[in-house]
XYZ file of N, CA and C in Angstrom:
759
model
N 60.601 91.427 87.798
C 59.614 92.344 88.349
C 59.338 92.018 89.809
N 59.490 91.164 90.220
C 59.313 90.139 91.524
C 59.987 90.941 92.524
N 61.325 90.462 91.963
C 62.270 90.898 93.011
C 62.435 92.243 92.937
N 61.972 93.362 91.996
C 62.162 94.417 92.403
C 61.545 94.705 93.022
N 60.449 94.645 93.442
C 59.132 95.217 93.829
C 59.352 94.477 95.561
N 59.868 93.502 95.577
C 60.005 92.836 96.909
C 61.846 93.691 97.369
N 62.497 93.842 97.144
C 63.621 94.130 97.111
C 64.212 95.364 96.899
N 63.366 96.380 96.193
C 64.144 97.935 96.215
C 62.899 98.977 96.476
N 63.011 99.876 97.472
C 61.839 101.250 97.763
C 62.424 102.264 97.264
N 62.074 102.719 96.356
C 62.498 103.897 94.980
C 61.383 104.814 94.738
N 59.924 104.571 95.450
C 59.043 104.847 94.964
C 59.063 106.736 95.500
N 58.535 107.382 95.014
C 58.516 108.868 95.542
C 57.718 108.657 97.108
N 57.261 107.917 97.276
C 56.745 108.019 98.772
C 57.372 107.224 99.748
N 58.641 106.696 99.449
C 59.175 106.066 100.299
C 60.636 106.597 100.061
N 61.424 107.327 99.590
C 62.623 107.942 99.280
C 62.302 109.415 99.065
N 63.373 110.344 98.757
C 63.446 111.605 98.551
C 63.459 111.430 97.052
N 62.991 112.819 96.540
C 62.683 112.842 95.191
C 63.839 112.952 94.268
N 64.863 113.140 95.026
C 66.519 112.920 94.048
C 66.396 111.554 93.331
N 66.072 110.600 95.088
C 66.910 109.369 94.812
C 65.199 108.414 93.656
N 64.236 109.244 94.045
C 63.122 108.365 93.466
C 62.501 108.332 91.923
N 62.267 107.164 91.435
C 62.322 106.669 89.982
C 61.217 105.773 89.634
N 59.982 105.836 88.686
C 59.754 105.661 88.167
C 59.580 104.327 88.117
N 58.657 102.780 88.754
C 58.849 101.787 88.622
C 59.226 101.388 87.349
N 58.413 101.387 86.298
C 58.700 101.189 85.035
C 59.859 101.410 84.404
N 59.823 102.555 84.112
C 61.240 103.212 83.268
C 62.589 102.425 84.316
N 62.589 102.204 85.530
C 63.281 101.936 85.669
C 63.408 100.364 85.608
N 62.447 99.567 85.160
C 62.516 98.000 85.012
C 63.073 98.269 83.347
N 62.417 99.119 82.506
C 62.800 99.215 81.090
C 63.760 99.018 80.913
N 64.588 100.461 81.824
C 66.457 100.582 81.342
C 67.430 99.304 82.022
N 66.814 98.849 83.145
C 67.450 97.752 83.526
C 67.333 96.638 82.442
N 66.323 96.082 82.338
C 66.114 95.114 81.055
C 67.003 95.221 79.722
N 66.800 96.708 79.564
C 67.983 96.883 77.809
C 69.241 96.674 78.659
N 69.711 97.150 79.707
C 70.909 96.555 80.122
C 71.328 95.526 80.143
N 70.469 94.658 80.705
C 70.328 93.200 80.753
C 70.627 92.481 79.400
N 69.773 92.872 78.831
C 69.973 92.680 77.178
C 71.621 93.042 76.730
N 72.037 93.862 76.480
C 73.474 94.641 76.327
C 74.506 93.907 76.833
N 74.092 93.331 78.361
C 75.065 92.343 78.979
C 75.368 90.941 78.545
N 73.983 90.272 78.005
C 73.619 89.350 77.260
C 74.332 89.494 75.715
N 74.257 90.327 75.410
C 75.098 90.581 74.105
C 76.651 90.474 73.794
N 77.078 90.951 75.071
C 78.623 91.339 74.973
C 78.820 90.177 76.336
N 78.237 88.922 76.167
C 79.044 87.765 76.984
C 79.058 87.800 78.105
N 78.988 88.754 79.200
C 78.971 89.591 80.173
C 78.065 88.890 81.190
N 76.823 87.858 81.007
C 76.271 87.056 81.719
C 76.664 85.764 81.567
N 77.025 85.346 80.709
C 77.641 83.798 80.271
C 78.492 83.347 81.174
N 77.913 82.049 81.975
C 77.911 81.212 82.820
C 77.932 81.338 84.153
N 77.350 83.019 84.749
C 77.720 83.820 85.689
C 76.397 83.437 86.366
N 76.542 83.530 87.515
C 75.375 83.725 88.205
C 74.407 85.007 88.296
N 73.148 84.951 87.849
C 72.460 86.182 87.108
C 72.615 87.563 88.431
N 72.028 87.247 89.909
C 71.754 88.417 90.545
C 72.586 89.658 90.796
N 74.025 88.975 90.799
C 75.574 90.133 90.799
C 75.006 91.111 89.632
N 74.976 90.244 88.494
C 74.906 91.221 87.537
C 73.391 92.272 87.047
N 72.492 91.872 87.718
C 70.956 92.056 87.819
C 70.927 93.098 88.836
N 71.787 93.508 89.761
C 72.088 94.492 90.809
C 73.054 95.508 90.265
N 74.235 95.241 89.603
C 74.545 96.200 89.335
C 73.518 97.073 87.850
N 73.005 96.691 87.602
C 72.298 96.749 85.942
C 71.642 97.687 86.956
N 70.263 97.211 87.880
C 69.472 97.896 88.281
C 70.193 99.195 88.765
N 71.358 99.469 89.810
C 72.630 100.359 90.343
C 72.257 101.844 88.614
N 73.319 101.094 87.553
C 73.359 101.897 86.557
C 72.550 102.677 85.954
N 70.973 101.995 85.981
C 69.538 101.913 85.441
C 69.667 103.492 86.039
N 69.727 103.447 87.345
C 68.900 103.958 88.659
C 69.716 105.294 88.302
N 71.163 105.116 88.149
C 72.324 106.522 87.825
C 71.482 107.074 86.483
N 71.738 106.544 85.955
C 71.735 106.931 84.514
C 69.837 107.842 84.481
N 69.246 107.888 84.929
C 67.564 108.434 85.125
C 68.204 109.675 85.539
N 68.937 109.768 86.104
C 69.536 110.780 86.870
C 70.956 111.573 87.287
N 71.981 111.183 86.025
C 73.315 111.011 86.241
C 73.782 112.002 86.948
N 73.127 113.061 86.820
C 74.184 114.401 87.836
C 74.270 114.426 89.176
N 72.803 113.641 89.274
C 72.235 113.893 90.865
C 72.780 112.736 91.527
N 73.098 111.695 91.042
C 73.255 110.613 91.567
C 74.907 109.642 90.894
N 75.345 110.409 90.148
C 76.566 109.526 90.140
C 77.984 109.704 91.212
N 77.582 110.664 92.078
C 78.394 110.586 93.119
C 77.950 109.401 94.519
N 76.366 108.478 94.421
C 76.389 107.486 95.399
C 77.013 106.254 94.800
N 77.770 105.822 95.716
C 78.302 104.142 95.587
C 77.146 103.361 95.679
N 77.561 101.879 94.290
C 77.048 101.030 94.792
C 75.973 100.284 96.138
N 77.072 100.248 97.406
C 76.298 100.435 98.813
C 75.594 101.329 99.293
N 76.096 102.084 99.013
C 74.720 103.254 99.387
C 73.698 103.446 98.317
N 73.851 103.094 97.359
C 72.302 102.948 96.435
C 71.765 101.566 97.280
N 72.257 100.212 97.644
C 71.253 99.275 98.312
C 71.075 100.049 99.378
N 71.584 100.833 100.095
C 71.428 101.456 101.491
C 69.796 102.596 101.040
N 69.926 103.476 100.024
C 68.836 104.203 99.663
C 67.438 103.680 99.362
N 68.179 102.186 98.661
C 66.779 101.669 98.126
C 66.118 100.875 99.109
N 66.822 100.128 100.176
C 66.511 99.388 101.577
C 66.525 98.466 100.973
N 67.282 97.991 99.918
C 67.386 96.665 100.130
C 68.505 95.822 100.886
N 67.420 94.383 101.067
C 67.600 93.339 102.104
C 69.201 93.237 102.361
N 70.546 93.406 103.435
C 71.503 93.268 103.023
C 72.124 91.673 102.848
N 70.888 90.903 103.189
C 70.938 89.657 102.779
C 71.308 89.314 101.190
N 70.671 90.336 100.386
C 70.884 90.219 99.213
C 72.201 90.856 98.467
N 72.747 91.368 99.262
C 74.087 91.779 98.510
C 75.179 92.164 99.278
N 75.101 91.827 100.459
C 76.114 92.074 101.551
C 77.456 91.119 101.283
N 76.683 90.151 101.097
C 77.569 88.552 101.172
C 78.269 88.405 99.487
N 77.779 89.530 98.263
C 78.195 88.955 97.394
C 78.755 90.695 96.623
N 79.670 91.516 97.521
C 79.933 92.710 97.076
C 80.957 92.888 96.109
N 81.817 91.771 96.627
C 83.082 91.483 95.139
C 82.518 91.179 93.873
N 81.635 90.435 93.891
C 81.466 89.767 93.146
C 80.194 90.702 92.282
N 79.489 91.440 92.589
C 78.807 92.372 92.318
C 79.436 93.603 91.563
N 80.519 93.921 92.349
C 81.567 95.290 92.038
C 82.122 94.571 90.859
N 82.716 93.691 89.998
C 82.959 92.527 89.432
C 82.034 92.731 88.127
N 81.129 92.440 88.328
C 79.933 92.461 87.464
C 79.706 94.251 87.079
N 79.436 94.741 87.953
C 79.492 96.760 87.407
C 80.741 96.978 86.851
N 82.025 96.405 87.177
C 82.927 97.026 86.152
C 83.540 96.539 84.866
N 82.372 95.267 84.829
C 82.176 94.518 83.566
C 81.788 95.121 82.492
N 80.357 95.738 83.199
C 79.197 96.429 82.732
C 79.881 97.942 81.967
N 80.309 98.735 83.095
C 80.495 99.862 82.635
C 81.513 99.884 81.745
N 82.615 98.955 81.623
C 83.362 98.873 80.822
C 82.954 98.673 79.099
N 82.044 97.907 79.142
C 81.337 97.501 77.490
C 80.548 98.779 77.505
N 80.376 99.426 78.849
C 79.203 101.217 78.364
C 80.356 102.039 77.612
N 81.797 102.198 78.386
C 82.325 103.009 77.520
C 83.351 102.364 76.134
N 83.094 101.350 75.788
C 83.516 100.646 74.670
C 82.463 101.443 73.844
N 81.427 101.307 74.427
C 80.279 101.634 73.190
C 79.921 102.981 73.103
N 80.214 103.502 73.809
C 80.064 105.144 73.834
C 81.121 105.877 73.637
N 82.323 105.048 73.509
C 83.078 105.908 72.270
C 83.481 105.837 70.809
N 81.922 105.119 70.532
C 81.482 105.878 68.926
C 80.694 106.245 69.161
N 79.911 106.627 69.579
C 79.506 107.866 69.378
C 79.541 109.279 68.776
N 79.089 109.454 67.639
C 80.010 110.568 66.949
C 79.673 111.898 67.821
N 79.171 112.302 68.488
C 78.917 113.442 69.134
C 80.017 113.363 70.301
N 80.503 112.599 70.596
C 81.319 112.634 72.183
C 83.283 112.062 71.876
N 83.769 112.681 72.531
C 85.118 112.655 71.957
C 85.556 111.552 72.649
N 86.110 110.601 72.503
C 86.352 109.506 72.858
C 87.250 109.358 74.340
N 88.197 110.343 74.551
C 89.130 110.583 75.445
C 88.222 111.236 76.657
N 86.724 111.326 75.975
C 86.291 111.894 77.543
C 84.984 110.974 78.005
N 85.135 109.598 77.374
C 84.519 108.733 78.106
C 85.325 107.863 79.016
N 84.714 107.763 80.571
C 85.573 107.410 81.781
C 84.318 106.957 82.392
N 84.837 105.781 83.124
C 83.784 104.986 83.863
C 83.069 105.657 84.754
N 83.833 106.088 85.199
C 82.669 107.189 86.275
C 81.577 108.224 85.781
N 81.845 108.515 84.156
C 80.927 109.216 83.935
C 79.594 108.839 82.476
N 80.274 107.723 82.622
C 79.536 107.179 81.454
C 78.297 106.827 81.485
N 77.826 106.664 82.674
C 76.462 106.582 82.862
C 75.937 107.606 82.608
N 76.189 109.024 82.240
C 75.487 110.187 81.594
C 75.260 109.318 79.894
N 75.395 108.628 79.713
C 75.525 108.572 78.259
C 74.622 107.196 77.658
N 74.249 106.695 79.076
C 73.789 105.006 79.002
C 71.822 105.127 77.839
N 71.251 106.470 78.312
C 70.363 106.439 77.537
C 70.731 106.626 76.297
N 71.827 106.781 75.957
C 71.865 107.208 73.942
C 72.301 106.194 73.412
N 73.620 105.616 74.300
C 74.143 104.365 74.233
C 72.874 103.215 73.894
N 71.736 102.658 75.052
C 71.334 102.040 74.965
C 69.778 101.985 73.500
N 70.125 102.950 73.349
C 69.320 103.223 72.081
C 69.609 103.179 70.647
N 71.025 103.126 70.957
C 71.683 103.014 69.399
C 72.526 101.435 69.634
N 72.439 100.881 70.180
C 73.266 99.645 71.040
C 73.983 98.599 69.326
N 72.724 98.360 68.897
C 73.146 97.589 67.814
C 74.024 97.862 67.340
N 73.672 99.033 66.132
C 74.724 100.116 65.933
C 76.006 100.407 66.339
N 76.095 100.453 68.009
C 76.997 100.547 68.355
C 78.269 99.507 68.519
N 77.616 98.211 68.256
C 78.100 96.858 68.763
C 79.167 96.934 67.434
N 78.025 96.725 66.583
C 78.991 96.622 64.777
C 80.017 97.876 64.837
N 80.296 98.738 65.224
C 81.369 99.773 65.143
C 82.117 99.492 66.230
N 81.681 99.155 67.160
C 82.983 98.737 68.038
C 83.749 97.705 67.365
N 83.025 96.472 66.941
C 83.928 95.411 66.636
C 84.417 95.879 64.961
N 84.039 96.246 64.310
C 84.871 96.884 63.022
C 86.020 97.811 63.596
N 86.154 99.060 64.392
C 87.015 99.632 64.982
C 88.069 98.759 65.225
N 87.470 97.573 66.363
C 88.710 96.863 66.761
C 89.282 96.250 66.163
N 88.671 95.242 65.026
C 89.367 94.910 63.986
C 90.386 95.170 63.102
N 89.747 96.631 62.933
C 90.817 97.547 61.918
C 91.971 98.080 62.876
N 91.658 97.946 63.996
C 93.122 98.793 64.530
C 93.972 97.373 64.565
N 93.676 96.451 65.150
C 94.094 94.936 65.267
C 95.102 94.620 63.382
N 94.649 95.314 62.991
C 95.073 95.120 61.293
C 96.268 95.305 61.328
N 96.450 96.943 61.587
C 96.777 97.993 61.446
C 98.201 97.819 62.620
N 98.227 96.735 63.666
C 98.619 97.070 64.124
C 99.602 95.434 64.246
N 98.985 94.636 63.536
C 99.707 93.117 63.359
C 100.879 93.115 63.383
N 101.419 93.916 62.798
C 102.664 93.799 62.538
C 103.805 94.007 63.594
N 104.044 95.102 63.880
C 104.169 95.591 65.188
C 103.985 94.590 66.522
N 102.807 94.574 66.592
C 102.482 93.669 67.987
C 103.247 91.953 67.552
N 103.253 91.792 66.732
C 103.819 90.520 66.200
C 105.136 90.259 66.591
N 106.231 91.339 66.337
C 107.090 91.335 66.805
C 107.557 91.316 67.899
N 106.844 92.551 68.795
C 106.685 92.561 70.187
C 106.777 91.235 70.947
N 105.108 90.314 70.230
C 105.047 89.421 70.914
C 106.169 88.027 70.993
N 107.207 88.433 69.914
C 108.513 87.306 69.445
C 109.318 87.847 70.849
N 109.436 88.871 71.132
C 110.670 89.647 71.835
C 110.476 89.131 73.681
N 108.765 89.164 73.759
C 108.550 89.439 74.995
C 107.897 87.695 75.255
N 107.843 86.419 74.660
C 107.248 85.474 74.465
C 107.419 84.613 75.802
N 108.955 84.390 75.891
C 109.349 84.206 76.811
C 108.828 84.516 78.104
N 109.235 85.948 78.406
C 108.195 86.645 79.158
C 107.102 86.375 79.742
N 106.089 86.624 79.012
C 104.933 86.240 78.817
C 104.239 85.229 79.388
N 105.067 83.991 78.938
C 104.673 82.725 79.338
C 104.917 82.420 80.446
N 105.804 83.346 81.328
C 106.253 83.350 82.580
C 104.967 83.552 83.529
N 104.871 85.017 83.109
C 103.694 86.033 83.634
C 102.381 85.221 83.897
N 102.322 84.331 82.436
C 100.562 84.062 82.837
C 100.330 82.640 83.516
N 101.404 82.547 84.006
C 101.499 81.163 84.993
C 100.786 81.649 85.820
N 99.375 81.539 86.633
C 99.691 81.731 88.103
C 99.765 80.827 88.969
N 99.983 80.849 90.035
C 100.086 79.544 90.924
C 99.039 79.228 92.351
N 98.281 80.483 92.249
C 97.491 80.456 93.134
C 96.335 79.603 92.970
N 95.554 79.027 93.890
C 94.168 78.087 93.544
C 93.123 79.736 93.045
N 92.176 79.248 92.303
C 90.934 80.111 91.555
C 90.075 80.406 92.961
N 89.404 81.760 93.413
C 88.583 81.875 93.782
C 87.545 81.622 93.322
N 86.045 81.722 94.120
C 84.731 80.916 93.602
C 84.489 82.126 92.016
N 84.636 83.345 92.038
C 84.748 84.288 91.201
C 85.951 84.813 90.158
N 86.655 84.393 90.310
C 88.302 84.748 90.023
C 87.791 84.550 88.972
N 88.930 85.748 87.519
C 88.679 86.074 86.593
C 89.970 85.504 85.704
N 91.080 84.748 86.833
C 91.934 84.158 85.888
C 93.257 84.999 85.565
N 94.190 84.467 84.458
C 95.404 85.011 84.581
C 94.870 85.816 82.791
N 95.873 86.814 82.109
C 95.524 87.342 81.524
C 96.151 86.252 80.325
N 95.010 86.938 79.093
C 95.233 85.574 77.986
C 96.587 86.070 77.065
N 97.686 84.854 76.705
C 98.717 85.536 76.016
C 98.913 86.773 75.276
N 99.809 87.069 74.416
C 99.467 88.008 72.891
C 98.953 87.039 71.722
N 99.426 85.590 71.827
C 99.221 85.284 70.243
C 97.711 83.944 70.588
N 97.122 84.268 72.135
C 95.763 84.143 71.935
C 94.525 84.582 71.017
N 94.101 82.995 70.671
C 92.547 83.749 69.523
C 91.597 84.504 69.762
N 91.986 85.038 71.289
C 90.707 85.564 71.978
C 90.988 87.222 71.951
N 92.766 87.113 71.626
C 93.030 88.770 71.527
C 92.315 89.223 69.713
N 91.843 88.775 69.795
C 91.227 88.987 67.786
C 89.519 89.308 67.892
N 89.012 89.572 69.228
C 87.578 89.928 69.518
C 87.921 90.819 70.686
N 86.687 91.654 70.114
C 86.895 92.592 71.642
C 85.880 92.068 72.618
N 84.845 91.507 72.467
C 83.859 91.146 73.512
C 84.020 89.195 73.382
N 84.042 88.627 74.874
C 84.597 87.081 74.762
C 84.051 86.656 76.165
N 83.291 85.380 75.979
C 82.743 84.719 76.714
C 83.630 85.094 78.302
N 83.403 84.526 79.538
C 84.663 84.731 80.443
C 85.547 83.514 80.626
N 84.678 82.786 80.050
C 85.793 81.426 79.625
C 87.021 81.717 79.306
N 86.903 82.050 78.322
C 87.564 82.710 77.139
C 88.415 83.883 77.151
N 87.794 84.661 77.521
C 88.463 86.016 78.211
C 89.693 85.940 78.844
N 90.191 85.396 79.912
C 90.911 85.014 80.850
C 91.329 83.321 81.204
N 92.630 83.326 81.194
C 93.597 81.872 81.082
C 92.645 81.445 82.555
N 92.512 80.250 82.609
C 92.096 79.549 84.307
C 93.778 79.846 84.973
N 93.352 79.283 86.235
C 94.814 79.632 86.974
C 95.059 77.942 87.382
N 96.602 77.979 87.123
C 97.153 76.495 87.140
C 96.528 76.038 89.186
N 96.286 74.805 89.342
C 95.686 74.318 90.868
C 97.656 73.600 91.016
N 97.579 74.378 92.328
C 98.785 73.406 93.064
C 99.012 72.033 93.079
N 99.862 71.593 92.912
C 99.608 69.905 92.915
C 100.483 69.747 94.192
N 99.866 69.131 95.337
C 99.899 69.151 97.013
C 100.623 67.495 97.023
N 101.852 67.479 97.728
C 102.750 66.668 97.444
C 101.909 65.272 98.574
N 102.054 64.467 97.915
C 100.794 63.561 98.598
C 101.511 62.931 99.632
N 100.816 62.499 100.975
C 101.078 62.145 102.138
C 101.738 60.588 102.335
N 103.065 60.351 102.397
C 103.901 59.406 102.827
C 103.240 58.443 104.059
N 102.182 57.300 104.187
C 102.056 56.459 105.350
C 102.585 55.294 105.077
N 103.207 54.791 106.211
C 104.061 53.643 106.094
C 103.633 53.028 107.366
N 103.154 53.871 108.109
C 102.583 52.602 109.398
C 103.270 52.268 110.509
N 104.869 52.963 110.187
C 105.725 52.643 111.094
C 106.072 53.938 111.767
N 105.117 54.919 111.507
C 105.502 56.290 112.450
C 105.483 56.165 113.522
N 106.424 56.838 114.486
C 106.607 57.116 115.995
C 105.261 57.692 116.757
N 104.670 57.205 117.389
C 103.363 57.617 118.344
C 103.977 58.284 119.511
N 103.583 59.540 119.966
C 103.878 60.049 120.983
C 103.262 58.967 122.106
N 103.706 59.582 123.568
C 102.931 59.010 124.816
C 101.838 59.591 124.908
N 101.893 61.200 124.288
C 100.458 61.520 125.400
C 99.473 61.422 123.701
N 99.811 60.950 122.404
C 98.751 60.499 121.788
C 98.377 59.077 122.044
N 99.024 58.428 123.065
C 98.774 56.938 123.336
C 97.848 56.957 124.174
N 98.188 58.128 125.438
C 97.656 58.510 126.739
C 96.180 58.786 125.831
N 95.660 59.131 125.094
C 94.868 59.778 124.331
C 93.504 58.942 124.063
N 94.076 57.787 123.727
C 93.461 56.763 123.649
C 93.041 55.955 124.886
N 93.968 56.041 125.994
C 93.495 54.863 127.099
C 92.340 55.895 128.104
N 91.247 54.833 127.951
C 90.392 55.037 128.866
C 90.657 55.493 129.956
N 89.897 56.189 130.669
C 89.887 56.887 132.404
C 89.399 56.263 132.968
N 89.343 56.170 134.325
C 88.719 54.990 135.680
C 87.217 55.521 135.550
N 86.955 56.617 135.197
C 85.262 56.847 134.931
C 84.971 56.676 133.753
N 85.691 56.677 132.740
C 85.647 56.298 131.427
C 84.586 54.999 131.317
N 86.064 54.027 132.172
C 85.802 52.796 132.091
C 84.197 52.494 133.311
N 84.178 52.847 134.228
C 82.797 52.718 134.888
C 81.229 53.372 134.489
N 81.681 53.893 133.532
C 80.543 54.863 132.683
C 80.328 53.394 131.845
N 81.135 53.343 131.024
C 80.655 51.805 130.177
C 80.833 50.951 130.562
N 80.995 49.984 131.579
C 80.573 49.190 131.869
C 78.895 49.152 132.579
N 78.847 50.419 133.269
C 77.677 50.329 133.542
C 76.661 50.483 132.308
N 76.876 51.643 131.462
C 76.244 51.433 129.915
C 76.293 49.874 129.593
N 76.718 49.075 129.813
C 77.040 47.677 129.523
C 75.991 46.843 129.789
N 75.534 46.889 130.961
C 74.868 46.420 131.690
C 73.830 46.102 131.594
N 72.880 48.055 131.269
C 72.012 48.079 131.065
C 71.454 47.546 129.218
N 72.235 47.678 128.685
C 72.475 47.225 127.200
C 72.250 45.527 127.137
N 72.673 45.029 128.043
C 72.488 43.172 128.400
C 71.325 43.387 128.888
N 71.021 43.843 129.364
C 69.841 43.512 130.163
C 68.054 43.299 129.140
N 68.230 44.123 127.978
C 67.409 44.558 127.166
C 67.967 43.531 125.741
């Protein structure tokens, strides 16, 4: 409540009445988001504000999806005036967190029995976040029964696949690059335990990425010194009269 109130102007007297919302209702829908994110792993071990910005972002669409799902991210902090101290410096990592988010919105909003599954798409799923977030429970247990049963249904098959392409595979999820402070990692095999859940910690979610091993530095003591790193070292004629006179006064005391 803090930081909204210090951090976003939404109010009808400080925005146009498109972009303006409701303090409350809009701390509400952020919160069940919050919650939802908390559910489906989605905050686990993350640093909270990325994901506390985009929540508020969705909150803010979703009050209003027609009118407002054509502004970006940045231009909702740009509408609301908030500080760009607060999210300038952390936009990957934010964008990161919203397509975390919206991704578990349309996991869950296509059960929905009223909405055909092929026409939930990230961009528009925030029309759907109030029904979604109201049936959420509900929705959680049918996603993961769904996935299960197709996962069944589909063992067999993918089993083989995964004999054919193994090789492969193990190639692929090498990576060799060092991890960014955010990096989400290399993707987890086929005959990973983590492909058997649809919602997974981010531990878990994604292989870490292998760290370079940096071929360690050969000193022997007997390397060749240039002249002008020798030159480098020998004092200058003011060098040397600067400290000695520093000298002086140093004896003297």
């Amino acid at each position: 409540m803090f930081m909204w109130r210090c951090s976003f102007k939404l109010a009808p007297d400080e925005v146009e009445e498109v972009f303006s919302v409701a303090q409350q209702r809009l701390v509400d829908q952020t919160s069940a988001l919050l919650e939802l994110a908390a559910d489906t792993w989605i905050l686990t071990g993350r640093r909270p504000f990325p994901l506390f910005l985009a929540a508020v972002y969705v909150a803010w669409q979703s009050l209003n999806p027609l009118a407002r799902m054509k502004y970006s991210l940045m231009k909702f902090c740009k509408i609301a005036k908030a500080p760009e101290q607060l999210w300038c410096k952390s936009k990957d990592t934010i964008n990161k967190r919203l397509n975390e988010l919206l991704e578990v919105l349309c996991k869950l909003g296509r059960e929905l029995p009223w909405v055909r599954p092929t026409d939930i798409q990230m961009n528009t799923v925030t029309t759907l976040v109030e029904d979604i977030l109201k049936h959420r429970k509900a929705l959680l247990i049918l996603a993961v029964k769904h996935y299960e049963k197709q996962l069944e249904e589909t063992q067999t098959s993918q089993y083989s696949e995964s004999e054919l392409s193994d090789s492969k595979s193990s190639v692929q999820t090498q990576c060799k690059s060092p991890p960014d402070e955010e990096d989400e990692g290399c993707e987890l095999p086929p005959d990973h335990w983590g492909k058997r859940h649809l919602f997974l910690p981010p531990c878990v979610r994604s292989q870490k990425r292998l760290k370079i091993n940096e071929a360690p530095l050969e000193v022997t003591g007997d390397e060749d010194i240039s002249d002008s790193e020798i030159e480098s070292y020998i004092r200058s004629e003011e060098e040397i009269k600067l400290f000695a006179k520093a000298r002086k006064k140093i004896c003297k005391y």
